[in-house]
Structures are given as structure tokens and as C-alpha cells.
């Protein structure tokens, strides 16, 4: 006879897990209860309200969420441009809360690369594409002629990889928005960062061009192994990555994972999506509004522990 664990057994297991020190120990990006409060004119805005996020090395993932939900705040923190008010954030072994100013500068130059929505923010207007891409390598070090030649060579390789080699001698205003963003990706990849961050990189582009930009990110991820986090409003982009995390009110709320399934009869491959809710370490869970509204759930729900799942039912008490 098999016996199901008792609630006491489960509780013991849970408390053992919670004492485990290794939240995100094997992740490249770890955000643990991240908080960012802005104060403007004496008014406090809680842009991040205890956000948890783990990103594994080699992932290509998307962050989505309504305007004002805290996406850019998170990206600025991960980029080393802003510091969180509380919580923990680690990227590639760096603690983003305790870094010195000097560490922060090295972090921005060597550990992360970023691509912003405004094409004009990504490139220096008076430099050609090849010069823009070589610049971060030259700033990092190497003044000699050999170093200069190596930077120039790698710049051309990157432009070639992103299919904008023909733009090598053009300045930003001589290129389309899509070409500029691909050059911007090459600039961001110049110093072989562990993480590439992109905040709405296709926001100013039409859907066909946006697709090409997304293909460029995919190339970088597959060919160079770079871990990539893309904030996007574009549902087409979001549905092409294996993992999409939704941010709501400064917290990660739900997550969609897609895996490819091959139809045995036709050999056709399709991506099958499944939605998950995030369970934080205190056990808090956010149910999607579509689900709770469909069953008229509010204020209080009934929970039942079953052998392999937890049932959540509408409040059926008389006090409801
Ligand atoms: N520098 C700032 N000063 C004050 N409030 C800010 C600042 N940056 C962002 N916020 C506020 O924080 C919230 C989240 O903003 P943001 O991260 O830009 O959202 P998103 O990128 O998802 O649209 C918003 O309410 C925004 O007004
Ligand atoms: Mg934003």
C-alpha cells in the first residue's frame, strides 16, 4: 500500500527547502525580492515591489508587461545604471547592490551589453558602424596597433554575423532603423558580455523589420551563446522565445514556457505553450485575472491539498 505524505511531512520538507541557502545559486541572473522606490516631489512610487527572477546561462527570454509595470526599472538595475532600494540582485557573480563605482564601470563595460529602444541612444552619430562597434573594445583596453587591428577585425566579424557588413562605413543617419539596431546589437556584443539586455529594441520599427531584429538576437544567442533578456510589447517576438515572463505591478506574475513537439505522423515541429504562475518563497501566488474572473473568485478561495496538486475553489462558505 502506498501512503501519501501527511501534512506534517510536507511542512517539514517545505521548511527544509526554505532554509536551503541556494536560491538561484546556479542562475546567471538572480533577482531576489527586488525593491525600487522612487521619490519624486515627495511622492513615493514603488516601481519594483519584491520582484523575483532567475535567468539561466544561455537563455533567450522575453519580459512583457503593461506600461509602468517596472520593466525598464528592472533593466536599468541589471544594466548597472541604477541601484535597487532593497532585495538582492546578482549577475554573473556580481552583487549589484554592493559594487563599488569602479566595479560598476567595469561591469557595464565587460559583463553586460545593452540595446535601447531609441535607435539614436545606441550609436554615436559621428562614427561609422565599424568604428561604433570597435569603440567598446578600445575603451576596455589595448592602445597598441595590434590591439587596434584586432578590434577592427572583430568589429567586421560581428557586423557580418548580424548581416550588416555592407553598412560598415556608414554613419547612423545613413542607415535604416533596422540596420541601426543590428549595428547596436553588434556594439553591445563587442566585449563578449555574459548578458545582453534589450529594452523594447523593436519599439520604433515596423513588424517586418522587428522580425529581422529578433532574428539577429537569436543568432547572437545561438552562435555566441550570449544570454539575452528582451523587454518587448511585441506579441510576435514574445511568442518566439521559449520563456516569457510577465511583470505586473513591479513583480513577476506569470510565465509562459514553450517547448517544441514533433508530430509523429507529419514530422512537423510546433511550439507548445504552457502558462505557469510564479510561486515566491513566502508561498505567494498570483492567479491570472482571466481565471479568477471566470469563476467569480475574489477576496477568499478554498484550498485543498491533493496527492499531486492543490485545488483552488471559489469561496463556498456561508460567510462569503
Ligand atoms: N526616475 C524615476 N522617477 C520617478 N518615478 C519613476 C522613475 N522611473 C520610473 N518611475 C515610475 O516607476 C514605474 C515603473 O516605470 P518603468 O520601469 O519605466 O515601467 P515600464 O518600463 O514597464 O513601462 C512607473 O510608475 C514610473 O512612472
Ligand atoms: Mg519601459
mmCIF file of C-alpha atoms and ligand atoms in Angstrom:
data_model
loop_
_atom_site.group_PDB
_atom_site.id
_atom_site.type_symbol
_atom_site.label_atom_id
_atom_site.label_comp_id
_atom_site.label_asym_id
_atom_site.label_seq_id
_atom_site.Cartn_x
_atom_site.Cartn_y
_atom_site.Cartn_z
ATOM 1 C CA UNK A 1 0.000 0.000 0.000
ATOM 2 C CA UNK A 2 1.337 3.429 -0.828
ATOM 3 C CA UNK A 3 0.791 6.180 1.674
ATOM 4 C CA UNK A 4 0.595 9.836 0.814
ATOM 5 C CA UNK A 5 2.768 12.147 2.859
ATOM 6 C CA UNK A 6 0.949 13.722 5.773
ATOM 7 C CA UNK A 7 0.683 17.485 6.022
ATOM 8 C CA UNK A 8 3.302 17.392 8.776
ATOM 9 C CA UNK A 9 5.708 15.561 6.432
ATOM 10 C CA UNK A 10 5.087 18.153 3.754
ATOM 11 C CA UNK A 11 5.574 21.007 6.182
ATOM 12 C CA UNK A 12 8.909 19.560 7.280
ATOM 13 C CA UNK A 13 10.015 19.261 3.680
ATOM 14 C CA UNK A 14 8.954 22.818 2.935
ATOM 15 C CA UNK A 15 10.866 24.265 5.871
ATOM 16 C CA UNK A 16 13.956 22.279 4.868
ATOM 17 C CA UNK A 17 13.684 23.795 1.372
ATOM 18 C CA UNK A 18 13.271 27.292 2.684
ATOM 19 C CA UNK A 19 16.423 27.048 4.757
ATOM 20 C CA UNK A 20 18.307 25.991 1.687
ATOM 21 C CA UNK A 21 20.689 28.889 1.018
ATOM 22 C CA UNK A 22 20.929 28.281 -2.676
ATOM 23 C CA UNK A 23 18.134 30.391 -4.202
ATOM 24 C CA UNK A 24 19.391 30.940 -7.705
ATOM 25 C CA UNK A 25 22.880 29.642 -6.993
ATOM 26 C CA UNK A 26 23.167 28.177 -10.484
ATOM 27 C CA UNK A 27 21.486 31.084 -12.295
ATOM 28 C CA UNK A 28 23.322 33.751 -14.260
ATOM 29 C CA UNK A 29 20.844 36.435 -13.185
ATOM 30 C CA UNK A 30 19.217 36.296 -9.760
ATOM 31 C CA UNK A 31 16.750 38.886 -8.511
ATOM 32 C CA UNK A 32 15.528 38.121 -5.043
ATOM 33 C CA UNK A 33 12.701 40.259 -3.626
ATOM 34 C CA UNK A 34 13.983 43.259 -5.522
ATOM 35 C CA UNK A 35 12.507 46.609 -4.493
ATOM 36 C CA UNK A 36 12.954 50.014 -6.140
ATOM 37 C CA UNK A 37 11.197 53.022 -4.702
ATOM 38 C CA UNK A 38 11.378 56.363 -6.496
ATOM 39 C CA UNK A 39 10.594 59.584 -4.699
ATOM 40 C CA UNK A 40 9.502 62.431 -6.903
ATOM 41 C CA UNK A 41 8.148 65.667 -5.387
ATOM 42 C CA UNK A 42 7.635 63.929 -2.045
ATOM 43 C CA UNK A 43 5.520 61.190 -3.642
ATOM 44 C CA UNK A 44 6.755 57.603 -3.454
ATOM 45 C CA UNK A 45 6.420 55.293 -6.434
ATOM 46 C CA UNK A 46 7.103 51.614 -5.827
ATOM 47 C CA UNK A 47 8.372 50.621 -9.269
ATOM 48 C CA UNK A 48 9.554 47.183 -8.127
ATOM 49 C CA UNK A 49 7.749 45.530 -5.229
ATOM 50 C CA UNK A 50 9.679 42.387 -4.356
ATOM 51 C CA UNK A 51 10.475 41.040 -7.789
ATOM 52 C CA UNK A 52 11.916 37.524 -8.092
ATOM 53 C CA UNK A 53 13.561 36.372 -11.301
ATOM 54 C CA UNK A 54 16.069 33.703 -12.250
ATOM 55 C CA UNK A 55 17.673 33.512 -15.687
ATOM 56 C CA UNK A 56 19.923 30.612 -16.608
ATOM 57 C CA UNK A 57 23.078 30.927 -18.623
ATOM 58 C CA UNK A 58 22.406 30.647 -22.353
ATOM 59 C CA UNK A 59 18.715 31.569 -22.165
ATOM 60 C CA UNK A 60 16.958 33.811 -24.662
ATOM 61 C CA UNK A 61 13.903 35.104 -22.839
ATOM 62 C CA UNK A 62 11.323 37.859 -23.046
ATOM 63 C CA UNK A 63 9.854 40.149 -20.388
ATOM 64 C CA UNK A 64 6.390 41.538 -21.047
ATOM 65 C CA UNK A 65 4.008 43.720 -19.069
ATOM 66 C CA UNK A 66 1.836 46.818 -19.223
ATOM 67 C CA UNK A 67 3.390 50.248 -19.436
ATOM 68 C CA UNK A 68 4.532 51.354 -15.978
ATOM 69 C CA UNK A 69 4.834 47.808 -14.616
ATOM 70 C CA UNK A 70 8.546 48.222 -13.844
ATOM 71 C CA UNK A 71 10.273 46.615 -16.840
ATOM 72 C CA UNK A 72 12.656 49.483 -17.596
ATOM 73 C CA UNK A 73 13.385 49.943 -13.896
ATOM 74 C CA UNK A 74 14.484 46.310 -13.769
ATOM 75 C CA UNK A 75 16.556 46.617 -16.946
ATOM 76 C CA UNK A 76 18.313 49.754 -15.656
ATOM 77 C CA UNK A 77 19.225 47.914 -12.468
ATOM 78 C CA UNK A 78 20.514 44.888 -14.380
ATOM 79 C CA UNK A 79 22.456 47.216 -16.665
ATOM 80 C CA UNK A 80 24.231 48.711 -13.650
ATOM 81 C CA UNK A 81 22.747 52.159 -14.312
ATOM 82 C CA UNK A 82 20.505 52.256 -11.243
ATOM 83 C CA UNK A 83 20.645 50.648 -7.802
ATOM 84 C CA UNK A 84 17.795 48.849 -6.068
ATOM 85 C CA UNK A 85 16.345 50.135 -2.801
ATOM 86 C CA UNK A 86 16.257 46.665 -1.239
ATOM 87 C CA UNK A 87 16.481 42.991 -2.072
ATOM 88 C CA UNK A 88 19.279 41.191 -3.855
ATOM 89 C CA UNK A 89 20.440 41.203 -7.461
ATOM 90 C CA UNK A 90 23.342 39.232 -8.834
ATOM 91 C CA UNK A 91 24.545 38.967 -12.408
ATOM 92 C CA UNK A 92 27.405 36.653 -13.374
ATOM 93 C CA UNK A 93 28.615 36.521 -9.786
ATOM 94 C CA UNK A 94 28.498 40.332 -9.271
ATOM 95 C CA UNK A 95 26.436 41.728 -6.436
ATOM 96 C CA UNK A 96 24.664 44.751 -7.917
ATOM 97 C CA UNK A 97 23.935 46.302 -4.504
ATOM 98 C CA UNK A 98 27.443 46.346 -3.109
ATOM 99 C CA UNK A 99 29.560 47.044 -6.205
ATOM 100 C CA UNK A 100 31.971 49.954 -5.917
ATOM 101 C CA UNK A 101 31.843 52.713 -8.531
ATOM 102 C CA UNK A 102 34.920 51.232 -10.171
ATOM 103 C CA UNK A 103 33.415 47.716 -10.253
ATOM 104 C CA UNK A 104 30.247 49.204 -11.703
ATOM 105 C CA UNK A 105 32.096 50.796 -14.574
ATOM 106 C CA UNK A 106 33.908 47.539 -15.361
ATOM 107 C CA UNK A 107 30.577 45.717 -15.065
ATOM 108 C CA UNK A 108 28.946 47.995 -17.634
ATOM 109 C CA UNK A 109 31.871 47.645 -19.997
ATOM 110 C CA UNK A 110 32.540 43.933 -19.728
ATOM 111 C CA UNK A 111 29.679 41.960 -18.192
ATOM 112 C CA UNK A 112 26.548 43.441 -19.780
ATOM 113 C CA UNK A 113 25.698 44.846 -23.162
ATOM 114 C CA UNK A 114 22.504 46.805 -23.823
ATOM 115 C CA UNK A 115 20.313 47.859 -26.686
ATOM 116 C CA UNK A 116 17.708 50.571 -26.121
ATOM 117 C CA UNK A 117 14.515 51.342 -27.950
ATOM 118 C CA UNK A 118 15.642 54.734 -29.221
ATOM 119 C CA UNK A 119 17.994 53.902 -32.086
ATOM 120 C CA UNK A 120 19.724 57.259 -31.515
ATOM 121 C CA UNK A 121 20.711 56.264 -27.976
ATOM 122 C CA UNK A 122 22.668 53.194 -29.110
ATOM 123 C CA UNK A 123 25.171 54.630 -31.574
ATOM 124 C CA UNK A 124 27.439 57.666 -31.728
ATOM 125 C CA UNK A 125 26.225 59.760 -34.671
ATOM 126 C CA UNK A 126 29.635 60.859 -35.925
ATOM 127 C CA UNK A 127 31.178 57.363 -36.066
ATOM 128 C CA UNK A 128 30.758 54.730 -38.760
ATOM 129 C CA UNK A 129 29.296 51.331 -37.868
ATOM 130 C CA UNK A 130 32.733 49.717 -37.786
ATOM 131 C CA UNK A 131 34.025 52.493 -35.510
ATOM 132 C CA UNK A 132 30.963 52.277 -33.243
ATOM 133 C CA UNK A 133 31.495 48.531 -32.789
ATOM 134 C CA UNK A 134 35.252 48.847 -32.239
ATOM 135 C CA UNK A 135 34.860 51.625 -29.654
ATOM 136 C CA UNK A 136 33.896 49.495 -26.600
ATOM 137 C CA UNK A 137 36.823 47.174 -27.288
ATOM 138 C CA UNK A 138 39.214 50.116 -27.477
ATOM 139 C CA UNK A 139 37.792 51.655 -24.277
ATOM 140 C CA UNK A 140 38.290 48.381 -22.497
ATOM 141 C CA UNK A 141 41.999 48.445 -23.138
ATOM 142 C CA UNK A 142 44.656 47.921 -25.733
ATOM 143 C CA UNK A 143 46.088 51.060 -27.220
ATOM 144 C CA UNK A 144 48.732 49.455 -29.389
ATOM 145 C CA UNK A 145 48.483 48.933 -33.104
ATOM 146 C CA UNK A 146 47.906 45.167 -32.723
ATOM 147 C CA UNK A 147 45.011 45.768 -30.329
ATOM 148 C CA UNK A 148 43.544 48.316 -32.704
ATOM 149 C CA UNK A 149 43.740 45.874 -35.598
ATOM 150 C CA UNK A 150 42.151 43.086 -33.522
ATOM 151 C CA UNK A 151 39.249 45.402 -32.564
ATOM 152 C CA UNK A 152 38.699 46.414 -36.170
ATOM 153 C CA UNK A 153 38.706 42.770 -37.275
ATOM 154 C CA UNK A 154 36.262 41.657 -34.612
ATOM 155 C CA UNK A 155 34.010 44.618 -35.432
ATOM 156 C CA UNK A 156 33.750 43.431 -39.032
ATOM 157 C CA UNK A 157 33.096 39.843 -37.921
ATOM 158 C CA UNK A 158 30.234 40.999 -35.719
ATOM 159 C CA UNK A 159 28.745 43.216 -38.438
ATOM 160 C CA UNK A 160 28.962 40.235 -40.765
ATOM 161 C CA UNK A 161 27.312 37.897 -38.257
ATOM 162 C CA UNK A 162 24.411 40.361 -37.914
ATOM 163 C CA UNK A 163 24.187 40.788 -41.688
ATOM 164 C CA UNK A 164 25.083 44.465 -41.787
ATOM 165 C CA UNK A 165 28.638 44.140 -43.103
ATOM 166 C CA UNK A 166 27.628 46.385 -46.012
ATOM 167 C CA UNK A 167 26.964 49.200 -43.512
ATOM 168 C CA UNK A 168 30.493 49.169 -42.095
ATOM 169 C CA UNK A 169 31.431 52.615 -43.426
ATOM 170 C CA UNK A 170 28.068 54.265 -42.906
ATOM 171 C CA UNK A 171 27.145 56.638 -40.116
ATOM 172 C CA UNK A 172 23.838 56.108 -38.255
ATOM 173 C CA UNK A 173 21.890 58.678 -40.336
ATOM 174 C CA UNK A 174 22.873 56.779 -43.499
ATOM 175 C CA UNK A 175 21.133 53.606 -42.333
ATOM 176 C CA UNK A 176 17.547 52.425 -41.776
ATOM 177 C CA UNK A 177 16.217 51.976 -38.246
ATOM 178 C CA UNK A 178 16.543 48.210 -38.584
ATOM 179 C CA UNK A 179 20.154 48.431 -39.749
ATOM 180 C CA UNK A 180 20.966 50.783 -36.882
ATOM 181 C CA UNK A 181 19.523 48.350 -34.339
ATOM 182 C CA UNK A 182 21.539 45.468 -35.787
ATOM 183 C CA UNK A 183 24.677 47.568 -35.555
ATOM 184 C CA UNK A 184 23.622 48.418 -31.986
ATOM 185 C CA UNK A 185 23.476 44.693 -31.197
ATOM 186 C CA UNK A 186 26.995 44.322 -32.595
ATOM 187 C CA UNK A 187 28.167 47.199 -30.351
ATOM 188 C CA UNK A 188 26.528 45.545 -27.346
ATOM 189 C CA UNK A 189 28.275 42.248 -28.160
ATOM 190 C CA UNK A 190 31.686 43.810 -28.765
ATOM 191 C CA UNK A 191 33.200 42.939 -25.401
ATOM 192 C CA UNK A 192 31.649 39.454 -25.275
ATOM 193 C CA UNK A 193 29.243 40.257 -22.439
ATOM 194 C CA UNK A 194 27.731 37.461 -20.322
ATOM 195 C CA UNK A 195 24.338 39.120 -20.689
ATOM 196 C CA UNK A 196 22.718 41.173 -23.413
ATOM 197 C CA UNK A 197 19.821 43.361 -22.252
ATOM 198 C CA UNK A 198 17.405 44.947 -24.689
ATOM 199 C CA UNK A 199 14.606 47.310 -23.642
ATOM 200 C CA UNK A 200 11.932 47.351 -26.358
ATOM 201 C CA UNK A 201 14.531 47.166 -29.130
ATOM 202 C CA UNK A 202 11.861 46.838 -31.819
ATOM 203 C CA UNK A 203 9.540 49.511 -30.419
ATOM 204 C CA UNK A 204 10.260 52.022 -33.174
ATOM 205 C CA UNK A 205 10.236 49.527 -36.049
ATOM 206 C CA UNK A 206 7.585 48.026 -38.311
ATOM 207 C CA UNK A 207 6.734 44.371 -37.810
ATOM 208 C CA UNK A 208 8.793 43.039 -40.727
ATOM 209 C CA UNK A 209 11.917 44.875 -39.538
ATOM 210 C CA UNK A 210 11.177 43.838 -35.954
ATOM 211 C CA UNK A 211 11.295 40.218 -37.107
ATOM 212 C CA UNK A 212 14.746 40.743 -38.614
ATOM 213 C CA UNK A 213 15.991 42.316 -35.389
ATOM 214 C CA UNK A 214 14.641 39.430 -33.423
ATOM 215 C CA UNK A 215 16.427 37.023 -35.783
ATOM 216 C CA UNK A 216 19.642 38.940 -35.022
ATOM 217 C CA UNK A 217 19.161 38.364 -31.285
ATOM 218 C CA UNK A 218 18.542 34.704 -31.940
ATOM 219 C CA UNK A 219 21.744 34.486 -33.991
ATOM 220 C CA UNK A 220 23.709 36.084 -31.142
ATOM 221 C CA UNK A 221 22.179 33.644 -28.673
ATOM 222 C CA UNK A 222 22.782 30.550 -30.801
ATOM 223 C CA UNK A 223 26.146 31.373 -32.333
ATOM 224 C CA UNK A 224 27.815 33.215 -29.460
ATOM 225 C CA UNK A 225 25.929 31.593 -26.566
ATOM 226 C CA UNK A 226 25.083 35.003 -25.097
ATOM 227 C CA UNK A 227 22.310 35.063 -22.500
ATOM 228 C CA UNK A 228 19.664 37.536 -23.699
ATOM 229 C CA UNK A 229 16.792 39.291 -21.940
ATOM 230 C CA UNK A 230 14.441 41.268 -24.198
ATOM 231 C CA UNK A 231 11.674 43.549 -22.956
ATOM 232 C CA UNK A 232 9.003 43.650 -25.608
ATOM 233 C CA UNK A 233 5.452 44.738 -26.321
ATOM 234 C CA UNK A 234 5.516 42.708 -29.484
ATOM 235 C CA UNK A 235 3.463 39.543 -29.094
ATOM 236 C CA UNK A 236 5.140 38.032 -32.157
ATOM 237 C CA UNK A 237 8.556 38.413 -30.542
ATOM 238 C CA UNK A 238 7.321 37.159 -27.186
ATOM 239 C CA UNK A 239 5.844 34.042 -28.751
ATOM 240 C CA UNK A 240 9.092 33.114 -30.499
ATOM 241 C CA UNK A 241 11.131 32.604 -27.354
ATOM 242 C CA UNK A 242 10.939 29.565 -25.117
ATOM 243 C CA UNK A 243 10.275 31.574 -21.998
ATOM 244 C CA UNK A 244 8.219 34.725 -21.496
ATOM 245 C CA UNK A 245 7.902 36.215 -18.027
ATOM 246 C CA UNK A 246 5.132 38.717 -17.338
ATOM 247 C CA UNK A 247 5.685 41.584 -14.905
ATOM 248 C CA UNK A 248 2.690 43.064 -13.129
ATOM 249 C CA UNK A 249 2.868 45.887 -10.571
ATOM 250 C CA UNK A 250 6.595 45.521 -10.057
ATOM 251 C CA UNK A 251 6.570 41.749 -9.621
ATOM 252 C CA UNK A 252 6.934 38.757 -11.857
ATOM 253 C CA UNK A 253 3.458 37.234 -12.083
ATOM 254 C CA UNK A 254 3.105 34.557 -14.739
ATOM 255 C CA UNK A 255 5.428 32.768 -17.064
ATOM 256 C CA UNK A 256 4.856 31.000 -20.371
ATOM 257 C CA UNK A 257 7.179 28.170 -21.348
ATOM 258 C CA UNK A 258 7.200 26.779 -24.874
ATOM 259 C CA UNK A 259 8.722 23.527 -25.953
ATOM 260 C CA UNK A 260 8.838 22.039 -29.397
ATOM 261 C CA UNK A 261 6.792 18.961 -30.092
ATOM 262 C CA UNK A 262 7.180 16.873 -33.194
ATOM 263 C CA UNK A 263 4.039 15.422 -34.727
ATOM 264 C CA UNK A 264 4.987 11.774 -35.315
ATOM 265 C CA UNK A 265 2.734 11.399 -38.334
ATOM 266 C CA UNK A 266 3.813 14.505 -40.249
ATOM 267 C CA UNK A 267 7.236 15.196 -38.716
ATOM 268 C CA UNK A 268 6.056 18.778 -38.329
ATOM 269 C CA UNK A 269 7.501 20.692 -35.388
ATOM 270 C CA UNK A 270 5.328 23.053 -33.369
ATOM 271 C CA UNK A 271 5.902 25.075 -30.213
ATOM 272 C CA UNK A 272 3.534 24.087 -27.447
ATOM 273 C CA UNK A 273 2.963 26.791 -24.844
ATOM 274 C CA UNK A 274 2.005 26.334 -21.221
ATOM 275 C CA UNK A 275 1.347 29.061 -18.698
ATOM 276 C CA UNK A 276 2.781 28.916 -15.186
ATOM 277 C CA UNK A 277 2.288 31.143 -12.157
ATOM 278 C CA UNK A 278 5.243 32.276 -10.087
ATOM 279 C CA UNK A 279 5.347 30.965 -6.549
ATOM 280 C CA UNK A 280 7.515 33.157 -4.358
ATOM 281 C CA UNK A 281 9.440 31.926 -1.373
ATOM 282 C CA UNK A 282 6.743 33.006 1.055
ATOM 283 C CA UNK A 283 4.319 30.804 -0.893
ATOM 284 C CA UNK A 284 2.504 33.724 -2.538
ATOM 285 C CA UNK A 285 0.927 33.051 -5.872
ATOM 286 C CA UNK A 286 -0.808 35.382 -8.299
ATOM 287 C CA UNK A 287 -3.697 33.799 -10.154
ATOM 288 C CA UNK A 288 -4.325 35.171 -13.651
ATOM 289 C CA UNK A 289 -7.275 37.578 -13.687
ATOM 290 C CA UNK A 290 -8.907 35.615 -16.546
ATOM 291 C CA UNK A 291 -9.021 32.535 -14.334
ATOM 292 C CA UNK A 292 -10.320 34.185 -11.177
ATOM 293 C CA UNK A 293 -12.901 36.232 -13.086
ATOM 294 C CA UNK A 294 -14.143 33.185 -14.980
ATOM 295 C CA UNK A 295 -15.016 31.507 -11.667
ATOM 296 C CA UNK A 296 -16.061 34.685 -9.848
ATOM 297 C CA UNK A 297 -13.245 34.325 -7.303
ATOM 298 C CA UNK A 298 -12.401 37.260 -5.078
ATOM 299 C CA UNK A 299 -11.227 38.045 -1.545
ATOM 300 C CA UNK A 300 -11.049 34.418 -0.442
ATOM 301 C CA UNK A 301 -10.737 30.994 -2.064
ATOM 302 C CA UNK A 302 -10.929 27.459 -0.680
ATOM 303 C CA UNK A 303 -7.727 25.374 -0.862
ATOM 304 C CA UNK A 304 -7.401 21.625 -0.721
ATOM 305 C CA UNK A 305 -4.198 19.648 -0.746
ATOM 306 C CA UNK A 306 -4.469 16.641 -3.032
ATOM 307 C CA UNK A 307 -1.757 13.990 -3.517
ATOM 308 C CA UNK A 308 -0.342 15.666 -6.636
ATOM 309 C CA UNK A 309 -1.895 19.120 -6.779
ATOM 310 C CA UNK A 310 -3.552 21.881 -4.828
ATOM 311 C CA UNK A 311 -7.159 22.632 -5.669
ATOM 312 C CA UNK A 312 -8.282 26.266 -5.588
ATOM 313 C CA UNK A 313 -12.069 26.663 -5.465
ATOM 314 C CA UNK A 314 -14.418 29.608 -5.135
ATOM 315 C CA UNK A 315 -15.301 30.510 -1.560
ATOM 316 C CA UNK A 316 -18.184 28.213 -0.642
ATOM 317 C CA UNK A 317 -18.540 29.262 2.989
ATOM 318 C CA UNK A 318 -21.671 30.962 4.258
ATOM 319 C CA UNK A 319 -19.620 33.936 5.377
ATOM 320 C CA UNK A 320 -18.537 34.828 1.851
HETATM 321 N N1 LIG B 1 13.248 58.055 -12.339
HETATM 322 C C1 LIG B 1 12.003 57.873 -11.918
HETATM 323 N N2 LIG B 1 11.454 58.704 -11.010
HETATM 324 C C2 LIG B 1 10.184 58.520 -10.560
HETATM 325 N N3 LIG B 1 9.391 57.516 -10.976
HETATM 326 C C3 LIG B 1 9.869 56.657 -11.886
HETATM 327 C C4 LIG B 1 11.196 56.784 -12.412
HETATM 328 N N4 LIG B 1 11.400 55.771 -13.299
HETATM 329 C C5 LIG B 1 10.260 55.057 -13.330
HETATM 330 N N5 LIG B 1 9.348 55.576 -12.483
HETATM 331 C C6 LIG B 1 7.989 55.047 -12.237
HETATM 332 O O1 LIG B 1 8.115 53.669 -11.926
HETATM 333 C C7 LIG B 1 7.078 52.916 -12.524
HETATM 334 C C8 LIG B 1 7.671 51.863 -13.451
HETATM 335 O O2 LIG B 1 8.253 52.503 -14.570
HETATM 336 P P1 LIG B 1 9.047 51.730 -15.709
HETATM 337 O O3 LIG B 1 10.010 50.800 -15.072
HETATM 338 O O4 LIG B 1 9.581 52.727 -16.651
HETATM 339 O O5 LIG B 1 7.870 50.867 -16.393
HETATM 340 P P2 LIG B 1 7.802 50.145 -17.826
HETATM 341 O O6 LIG B 1 9.167 50.135 -18.419
HETATM 342 O O7 LIG B 1 7.277 48.759 -17.513
HETATM 343 O O8 LIG B 1 6.821 50.915 -18.631
HETATM 344 C C9 LIG B 1 6.186 53.919 -13.229
HETATM 345 O O9 LIG B 1 5.127 54.249 -12.361
HETATM 346 C C10 LIG B 1 7.094 55.093 -13.465
HETATM 347 O O10 LIG B 1 6.368 56.285 -13.526
HETATM 348 MG MG1 LIG B 2 9.875 50.871 -20.267
#
